[in-house]
Structure formats: C-alpha cells, structure tokens
CSV table of C-alpha atoms and ligand atoms in Angstrom, one decimal:
chain,number,residue,atom,x,y,z
C,1,UNK,CA,103.3,55.6,53.7
C,2,UNK,CA,105.5,52.7,52.4
C,3,UNK,CA,107.6,53.8,49.5
C,4,UNK,CA,106.8,51.9,46.2
C,5,UNK,CA,109.9,50.1,44.9
C,6,UNK,CA,111.1,51.4,41.6
C,7,UNK,CA,112.1,48.7,39.2
C,8,UNK,CA,113.7,48.9,35.8
C,9,UNK,CA,112.8,46.1,33.4
C,10,UNK,CA,115.4,45.6,30.7
C,11,UNK,CA,114.5,43.5,27.7
C,12,UNK,CA,117.4,42.0,25.8
C,13,UNK,CA,115.5,39.4,23.8
C,14,UNK,CA,114.7,35.8,24.2
C,15,UNK,CA,111.6,33.6,23.9
C,16,UNK,CA,109.7,35.6,26.5
C,17,UNK,CA,109.1,38.5,24.0
C,18,UNK,CA,109.1,36.5,20.8
C,19,UNK,CA,106.3,35.8,18.4
C,20,UNK,CA,105.9,33.1,15.7
C,21,UNK,CA,106.9,34.0,12.2
C,22,UNK,CA,104.0,32.5,10.2
C,23,UNK,CA,106.2,32.0,7.1
C,24,UNK,CA,108.8,29.9,8.7
C,25,UNK,CA,107.2,28.8,11.9
C,26,UNK,CA,110.3,30.0,13.8
C,27,UNK,CA,110.2,32.2,16.9
C,28,UNK,CA,111.6,35.7,16.4
C,29,UNK,CA,112.1,38.8,18.6
C,30,UNK,CA,109.3,41.3,18.8
C,31,UNK,CA,108.7,44.8,20.1
C,32,UNK,CA,108.5,44.1,23.8
C,33,UNK,CA,107.0,47.4,24.9
C,34,UNK,CA,103.9,46.6,22.8
C,35,UNK,CA,103.7,43.1,24.4
C,36,UNK,CA,103.9,44.6,27.9
C,37,UNK,CA,100.8,46.7,27.2
C,38,UNK,CA,99.0,43.4,26.9
C,39,UNK,CA,99.9,42.2,30.4
C,40,UNK,CA,97.3,43.8,32.7
C,41,UNK,CA,98.8,42.1,35.7
C,42,UNK,CA,101.8,44.5,35.6
C,43,UNK,CA,99.4,47.4,36.3
C,44,UNK,CA,98.1,45.7,39.5
C,45,UNK,CA,101.6,45.4,41.0
C,46,UNK,CA,102.4,47.9,43.7
C,47,UNK,CA,105.8,48.7,42.1
C,48,UNK,CA,106.7,51.6,39.8
C,49,UNK,CA,108.0,49.9,36.7
C,50,UNK,CA,109.9,51.5,33.8
C,51,UNK,CA,111.0,49.5,30.8
C,52,UNK,CA,113.9,49.7,28.5
C,53,UNK,CA,114.4,47.4,25.5
C,54,UNK,CA,117.5,46.7,23.4
C,55,UNK,CA,116.9,48.4,20.0
C,56,UNK,CA,117.4,45.0,18.3
C,57,UNK,CA,116.3,42.3,20.8
C,58,UNK,CA,118.3,39.2,20.3
C,59,UNK,CA,118.1,35.4,20.7
C,60,UNK,CA,120.6,34.8,23.6
C,61,UNK,CA,122.7,32.6,21.3
C,62,UNK,CA,123.9,35.9,19.8
C,63,UNK,CA,125.0,37.3,23.2
C,64,UNK,CA,128.7,38.3,23.4
C,65,UNK,CA,130.9,40.4,25.7
C,66,UNK,CA,129.8,43.7,24.1
C,67,UNK,CA,126.2,42.8,24.9
C,68,UNK,CA,127.1,41.9,28.5
C,69,UNK,CA,128.8,45.3,28.8
C,70,UNK,CA,125.7,47.0,27.3
C,71,UNK,CA,123.4,45.4,29.9
C,72,UNK,CA,125.8,46.3,32.8
C,73,UNK,CA,126.2,49.9,31.6
C,74,UNK,CA,122.4,50.3,31.4
C,75,UNK,CA,122.1,49.1,35.0
C,76,UNK,CA,125.0,51.3,36.1
C,77,UNK,CA,123.7,54.4,34.4
C,78,UNK,CA,120.3,53.9,36.2
C,79,UNK,CA,121.7,52.6,39.5
C,80,UNK,CA,120.8,55.5,41.7
C,81,UNK,CA,117.3,55.9,40.2
C,82,UNK,CA,116.0,52.4,40.8
C,83,UNK,CA,115.6,50.0,43.7
C,84,UNK,CA,116.1,46.9,41.6
C,85,UNK,CA,116.6,45.6,38.1
C,86,UNK,CA,114.9,42.8,36.2
C,87,UNK,CA,116.7,41.6,33.1
C,88,UNK,CA,114.7,39.7,30.5
C,89,UNK,CA,117.0,37.4,28.6
C,90,UNK,CA,116.8,34.2,26.5
C,91,UNK,CA,117.3,31.2,28.7
C,92,UNK,CA,120.0,29.6,26.4
C,93,UNK,CA,122.9,31.7,27.6
C,94,UNK,CA,121.3,33.4,30.6
C,95,UNK,CA,123.6,31.7,33.1
C,96,UNK,CA,126.7,33.1,31.2
C,97,UNK,CA,125.4,36.7,31.0
C,98,UNK,CA,124.2,36.6,34.6
C,99,UNK,CA,127.5,35.2,35.8
C,100,UNK,CA,129.4,37.8,33.8
C,101,UNK,CA,127.3,40.6,35.4
C,102,UNK,CA,128.0,39.1,38.9
C,103,UNK,CA,131.7,39.7,38.3
C,104,UNK,CA,131.2,43.1,36.7
C,105,UNK,CA,129.5,44.5,39.7
C,106,UNK,CA,131.7,44.5,42.8
C,107,UNK,CA,129.9,44.9,46.1
C,108,UNK,CA,126.5,45.0,44.4
C,109,UNK,CA,124.0,46.7,46.8
C,110,UNK,CA,120.8,46.2,44.8
C,111,UNK,CA,119.1,43.2,43.2
C,112,UNK,CA,119.7,42.4,39.5
C,113,UNK,CA,117.3,39.5,38.7
C,114,UNK,CA,117.5,37.6,35.4
C,115,UNK,CA,114.5,35.8,34.0
C,116,UNK,CA,113.0,34.6,30.8
C,117,UNK,CA,110.7,31.8,29.7
C,118,UNK,CA,110.4,28.6,27.7
C,119,UNK,CA,107.2,29.8,26.0
C,120,UNK,CA,106.5,33.3,24.7
C,121,UNK,CA,104.5,35.6,27.0
C,122,UNK,CA,101.7,35.7,24.4
C,123,UNK,CA,101.2,31.9,24.5
C,124,UNK,CA,98.2,30.5,26.4
C,125,UNK,CA,100.4,28.0,28.4
C,126,UNK,CA,103.2,30.5,29.0
C,127,UNK,CA,105.5,30.3,31.9
C,128,UNK,CA,106.6,33.9,31.2
C,129,UNK,CA,104.0,35.7,33.3
C,130,UNK,CA,104.8,34.0,36.6
C,131,UNK,CA,108.6,34.3,35.9
C,132,UNK,CA,108.2,38.0,35.1
C,133,UNK,CA,105.8,39.0,37.9
C,134,UNK,CA,107.7,37.1,40.7
C,135,UNK,CA,111.0,38.5,39.5
C,136,UNK,CA,109.6,42.0,39.8
C,137,UNK,CA,108.4,41.2,43.3
C,138,UNK,CA,111.7,39.8,44.3
C,139,UNK,CA,113.6,42.8,42.9
C,140,UNK,CA,111.2,45.0,44.9
C,141,UNK,CA,111.6,43.1,48.3
C,142,UNK,CA,112.7,45.6,50.9
C,143,UNK,CA,113.4,45.4,54.7
C,144,UNK,CA,114.0,48.6,56.7
C,145,UNK,CA,114.2,50.5,53.4
C,146,UNK,CA,117.1,48.3,52.1
C,147,UNK,CA,116.8,45.6,49.4
C,148,UNK,CA,116.5,42.1,50.7
C,149,UNK,CA,118.5,40.7,47.7
C,150,UNK,CA,121.8,42.4,46.9
C,151,UNK,CA,123.3,40.2,44.2
C,152,UNK,CA,122.7,38.9,40.7
C,153,UNK,CA,119.9,36.3,40.8
C,154,UNK,CA,118.2,34.1,38.3
C,155,UNK,CA,114.5,33.4,38.8
C,156,UNK,CA,112.9,30.6,36.9
C,157,UNK,CA,109.9,28.3,37.6
C,158,UNK,CA,109.3,29.2,41.3
C,159,UNK,CA,113.0,29.4,42.3
C,160,UNK,CA,115.4,32.2,42.7
C,161,UNK,CA,119.0,31.1,42.4
C,162,UNK,CA,122.4,32.8,42.8
C,163,UNK,CA,122.9,33.4,39.1
C,164,UNK,CA,126.6,32.4,39.0
C,165,UNK,CA,125.7,29.0,40.4
C,166,UNK,CA,123.2,28.1,37.7
C,167,UNK,CA,123.2,26.0,34.5
C,168,UNK,CA,120.5,25.5,31.9
C,169,UNK,CA,119.6,21.8,32.3
C,170,UNK,CA,116.6,21.3,30.1
C,171,UNK,CA,115.5,22.6,26.7
C,172,UNK,CA,111.8,21.8,27.2
C,173,UNK,CA,110.8,21.7,30.8
C,174,UNK,CA,109.6,24.8,32.5
C,175,UNK,CA,112.1,23.9,35.2
C,176,UNK,CA,115.0,24.7,32.9
C,177,UNK,CA,117.7,25.7,35.4
C,178,UNK,CA,119.5,24.0,38.3
C,179,UNK,CA,122.0,25.1,40.9
C,180,UNK,CA,123.5,21.9,42.1
C,181,UNK,CA,126.2,23.3,44.4
C,182,UNK,CA,124.2,26.1,46.1
C,183,UNK,CA,120.7,26.1,47.6
C,184,UNK,CA,118.0,28.4,46.1
C,185,UNK,CA,117.9,31.9,47.5
C,186,UNK,CA,114.1,32.0,47.5
C,187,UNK,CA,111.2,29.8,46.6
C,188,UNK,CA,107.8,30.9,45.4
C,189,UNK,CA,104.7,29.0,46.5
C,190,UNK,CA,101.7,30.4,48.3
C,191,UNK,CA,104.3,32.5,50.1
C,192,UNK,CA,107.6,33.9,48.8
C,193,UNK,CA,110.0,32.3,51.2
C,194,UNK,CA,113.5,33.8,51.3
C,195,UNK,CA,116.4,31.6,52.4
C,196,UNK,CA,118.1,34.5,54.3
C,197,UNK,CA,121.1,32.5,55.4
C,198,UNK,CA,122.1,31.9,51.7
C,199,UNK,CA,122.0,35.5,50.6
C,200,UNK,CA,125.1,37.5,49.7
C,201,UNK,CA,125.8,40.4,52.0
C,202,UNK,CA,127.4,43.4,50.5
C,203,UNK,CA,129.2,46.1,52.5
C,204,UNK,CA,126.5,48.8,52.5
C,205,UNK,CA,129.0,51.5,53.5
C,206,UNK,CA,130.8,51.0,50.3
C,207,UNK,CA,129.7,51.8,46.8
C,208,UNK,CA,129.0,49.3,44.0
C,209,UNK,CA,131.8,49.3,41.5
C,210,UNK,CA,131.6,48.4,37.8
C,211,UNK,CA,134.3,46.5,36.0
C,212,UNK,CA,133.9,46.0,32.3
C,213,UNK,CA,137.3,45.0,31.0
C,214,UNK,CA,136.8,41.4,29.9
C,215,UNK,CA,139.3,39.5,27.7
C,216,UNK,CA,137.6,36.8,25.6
C,217,UNK,CA,140.8,35.0,24.4
C,218,UNK,CA,139.6,31.9,26.1
C,219,UNK,CA,138.3,28.4,25.2
C,220,UNK,CA,136.7,25.4,26.8
C,221,UNK,CA,138.6,22.2,26.4
C,222,UNK,CA,136.3,19.3,27.3
C,223,UNK,CA,138.1,16.0,27.9
C,224,UNK,CA,136.7,12.9,26.4
C,225,UNK,CA,138.2,9.4,26.2
C,226,UNK,CA,140.1,9.2,22.9
C,227,UNK,CA,141.2,12.8,22.7
C,228,UNK,CA,144.6,12.9,21.1
C,229,UNK,CA,147.8,15.0,21.2
C,230,UNK,CA,147.3,16.7,17.9
C,231,UNK,CA,143.9,18.0,18.9
C,232,UNK,CA,145.0,19.3,22.3
C,233,UNK,CA,148.2,20.8,20.7
C,234,UNK,CA,146.2,22.5,17.9
C,235,UNK,CA,143.6,24.0,20.3
C,236,UNK,CA,146.1,25.3,22.8
C,237,UNK,CA,148.2,26.8,20.1
C,238,UNK,CA,145.6,29.3,18.9
C,239,UNK,CA,147.3,32.6,18.4
C,240,UNK,CA,146.4,35.1,21.2
C,241,UNK,CA,144.9,32.4,23.5
C,242,UNK,CA,145.2,33.5,27.1
C,243,UNK,CA,143.0,31.2,29.2
C,244,UNK,CA,141.5,27.7,29.1
C,245,UNK,CA,138.7,26.2,31.0
C,246,UNK,CA,139.7,22.5,31.2
C,247,UNK,CA,136.5,20.4,31.8
C,248,UNK,CA,137.9,17.3,33.4
C,249,UNK,CA,136.2,14.1,34.7
C,250,UNK,CA,134.7,13.7,38.2
C,251,UNK,CA,136.6,15.4,40.9
C,252,UNK,CA,139.1,17.0,38.4
C,253,UNK,CA,140.7,14.0,36.8
C,254,UNK,CA,142.4,13.9,33.3
C,255,UNK,CA,144.6,11.5,31.4
C,256,UNK,CA,147.9,11.0,33.1
C,257,UNK,CA,149.6,10.3,29.7
C,258,UNK,CA,152.9,12.1,29.3
C,259,UNK,CA,151.9,13.8,26.0
C,260,UNK,CA,148.9,15.5,27.7
C,261,UNK,CA,150.8,16.7,30.7
C,262,UNK,CA,153.8,17.8,28.6
C,263,UNK,CA,151.6,20.0,26.3
C,264,UNK,CA,149.8,21.6,29.3
C,265,UNK,CA,153.1,22.1,31.2
C,266,UNK,CA,154.7,23.8,28.1
C,267,UNK,CA,151.7,26.0,27.5
C,268,UNK,CA,151.4,27.1,31.1
C,269,UNK,CA,155.1,28.0,31.2
C,270,UNK,CA,154.5,30.1,28.1
C,271,UNK,CA,151.9,32.1,30.0
C,272,UNK,CA,148.6,30.3,29.4
C,273,UNK,CA,146.2,30.2,32.3
C,274,UNK,CA,144.5,26.8,32.7
C,275,UNK,CA,141.6,26.3,35.1
C,276,UNK,CA,140.3,22.8,36.1
C,277,UNK,CA,136.6,22.4,36.5
C,278,UNK,CA,134.5,19.2,36.5
C,279,UNK,CA,132.2,18.1,33.7
C,280,UNK,CA,129.7,17.0,36.4
C,281,UNK,CA,127.0,19.5,37.1
C,282,UNK,CA,127.3,18.9,40.8
C,283,UNK,CA,130.3,18.4,43.1
C,284,UNK,CA,133.8,19.8,43.1
C,285,UNK,CA,137.3,19.5,41.7
C,286,UNK,CA,139.7,18.3,44.4
C,287,UNK,CA,143.1,18.2,42.7
C,288,UNK,CA,145.3,15.5,44.4
C,289,UNK,CA,142.5,13.3,45.4
C,290,UNK,CA,143.3,10.8,42.6
C,291,UNK,CA,146.6,10.1,41.0
C,292,UNK,CA,145.1,11.4,37.7
C,293,UNK,CA,145.0,14.9,39.1
C,294,UNK,CA,148.2,15.1,41.2
C,295,UNK,CA,150.3,16.1,38.1
C,296,UNK,CA,147.8,18.8,37.0
C,297,UNK,CA,148.3,20.5,40.4
C,298,UNK,CA,152.1,20.2,40.1
C,299,UNK,CA,152.3,21.8,36.7
C,300,UNK,CA,150.3,24.8,37.8
C,301,UNK,CA,146.7,24.1,36.7
C,302,UNK,CA,144.4,26.3,38.8
C,303,UNK,CA,141.5,24.6,40.7
C,304,UNK,CA,138.0,25.8,39.8
C,305,UNK,CA,136.7,23.9,42.8
C,306,UNK,CA,132.8,23.6,42.4
C,307,UNK,CA,132.4,26.5,40.0
C,308,UNK,CA,130.0,26.0,37.0
C,309,UNK,CA,131.3,26.1,33.4
C,310,UNK,CA,129.3,29.3,32.8
C,311,UNK,CA,130.8,31.1,35.9
C,312,UNK,CA,134.3,29.8,35.1
C,313,UNK,CA,134.2,31.2,31.6
C,314,UNK,CA,133.0,34.6,32.9
C,315,UNK,CA,135.5,34.7,35.8
C,316,UNK,CA,138.3,33.7,33.5
C,317,UNK,CA,137.5,36.5,31.1
C,318,UNK,CA,137.1,38.9,34.0
C,319,UNK,CA,140.4,38.1,35.6
C,320,UNK,CA,142.3,38.0,32.3
C,321,UNK,CA,141.1,41.5,31.7
C,322,UNK,CA,143.0,42.5,34.8
C,323,UNK,CA,146.4,41.2,33.5
C,324,UNK,CA,147.4,39.5,36.8
C,325,UNK,CA,150.6,37.6,37.4
C,326,UNK,CA,150.1,33.8,37.4
C,327,UNK,CA,150.5,33.6,41.2
C,328,UNK,CA,147.9,36.4,41.9
C,329,UNK,CA,145.6,34.9,39.2
C,330,UNK,CA,145.7,31.5,40.9
C,331,UNK,CA,145.0,33.0,44.4
C,332,UNK,CA,142.1,35.1,43.1
C,333,UNK,CA,140.6,32.4,40.9
C,334,UNK,CA,140.6,30.0,43.7
C,335,UNK,CA,138.9,32.5,46.0
C,336,UNK,CA,135.1,33.1,45.9
C,337,UNK,CA,134.6,36.6,44.7
C,338,UNK,CA,130.8,36.7,44.4
C,339,UNK,CA,129.7,33.5,46.0
C,340,UNK,CA,130.4,31.5,42.8
C,341,UNK,CA,132.4,28.8,44.5
C,342,UNK,CA,132.2,27.2,48.0
S,1,LIG,N1,116.6,30.6,22.1
S,1,LIG,C1,116.0,31.4,23.1
S,1,LIG,C2,117.1,32.3,23.7
S,1,LIG,O1,117.9,31.9,24.5
S,1,LIG,C3,115.5,30.5,24.2
S,1,LIG,C4,114.9,31.2,25.3
S,1,LIG,O2,114.6,32.4,25.3
S,1,LIG,O3,114.5,30.5,26.3
S,1,LIG,O4,117.1,33.5,23.4
C-alpha cells in the first residue's frame, strides 16, 4: 500500500488565520487550531497532517530574524518525522522569511512550502482554502518514495514558485506574488503540473544542514533622483553597519557624481559590504554595461545580478553571519547558492 505522506503544518500568523475584531474592524490573529477544525476538506486529504502554531501568531510585519530562526528550528527538530512542511505566514513579508529559510537550509532534501492568503480562511470568498489544500498536496508529492519538491517554495493563487525568487506585487489581488526572473515550479489547474526542469536538485546522499547565524546589521539604500551626499553619508555611517543592499536603477546604474562614489569607496575600504541590485522587479544588474556602473565595479561593489530585494537582504544577513573576507564574500554572493540568482 502507498505510504501516506506526513505533513507538518506550521502556523506563524497572517490573514489566513485572522478574524475581524468587531470593535475596531481590524483583522487580528486567532487560534488557528480551532479554525482548522472548521475545514472539513482537510479530513478528506489522503495525507497525515499534524499542526503546530506559534503561541502568539503574528502579522508578518512583525517578523524578524528570531522568528525566522524559530520557524527553521521547528522544521529542523521535526525533519526526520515528516515528509514535507507547510508554513502558513502573512503575505506581507512572506518572501523575506521564505528566502531566509532557503539560505538556512543547505542541501534541503524535503519540501518547505510557504503559503497564506489575502482573505481569512473563514471568509466566504476566501483564497485561503485553495492555497492551503494545494500547498499540502505539493508538500506531499512523492516519486519513488522521494519528495518531488526539495526546496523552499511559495504557493499562491495556483502557482508554486521558488520562494527566494518571489516578490509581493499586489496588496489586493489574489495573485499577490510574482517571480519575474524564474519560471513557476508548478501550476495548479485541473491537473497539478510540475515544471520538473526548473526544480532544485539536492544531493540525496548528503544530509540537510541548518545555518542560523544571521547578522542583521544591514540596510537597503534605494537610489532616487535628488538623493544627496548628506543623506548617503548619514545612512552609511550608522554605527555597527556591516552590509548594504544598494537598489540602483535599471541594469545596476547609479549617479556617477564624485561625492557618491567617494563615500561608497571610503565605506567599502573601511569594511562595509555593498551589494548592487536593481529596483526593477525583473531583469539583472550588469555592472559595466553603462558608464554609470563602471565605477561601482571598480570600487568593489558586489553584483547582485538578478536577485530580488528580499533574497538579497536574506543572503546578505546570512553571509555576514559567516564573517567572510571581502574577496570570499564577493565570490560567494555572486554565486547562486539556492537558485536565488541566474
Ligand atoms: N498583514 C498580513 C500579514 O502579512 C497580510 C497577509 O497575511 O496577507 O501578516
């Protein structure tokens, strides 16, 4: 008899399990176990499902590195017992948490699927049920006794994406996420169709390894026309700052003014790690393509290529936690570790 896949459902918070506070009209987190009992569909699924909920479920705007580690540790402690994991999370910062987990788990051999919803699961027009049920089915997909998906995925509105390629693009539409630089890993229609050639392939002879040492002394500096020297100097002089995600224009272009390049050059020589990513949600940084990025390359700015902002922040914190030399940092950051860049 075919073995039933064992899935652990971890509820961290988010709209999916929220209810309306009738005094204020605002959505607030609710006891998810109770809600689950009201979803008869879960009992029809062929999977064996256990649930775990954060003691205090949170809106994902309150996520931080400690919460990421808590989710990762929960998965790690249960890794041998379950075939797959579904993490229910608010959509607002889901791409950040899911990207962080993708770096935390080296050589992940089981599926970790993030999902959530735009409307609470108790709402008549909810998108939560489809997202939840299909995520469980995806986490339970097996071939020859091995999981089909062996990476951190994000499932939302009929599409499974590589999580560290996603960005939340809409605050209202059910289709809230996009992955502009990588195709979906699976699409759900009448059939669940998996894009096998796009899947990450771990080394099954090696174990999954957890890394939790993140350093959050980072900031995002988004370029805009009119930004001035005092602002850049002030931001990059923050005591303790270790890394900067520089969101530049187009294919990695920034002002070629001396004041800008001088500040960056000085800060880099003092030990700051600066990563260049594009403000565009699709496409890649190509330093040297335009005159306005040639100097950035020369002064030691690292190329983030086509990485998303969310994955860049997570990867920066992850690599800063390893205390690498500037040369090794540059080589590793510019290499795809978990399929986060092309
Ligand atoms: N504010 C909510 C959150 O991110 C939105 C959602 O769940 O979609 O927790």
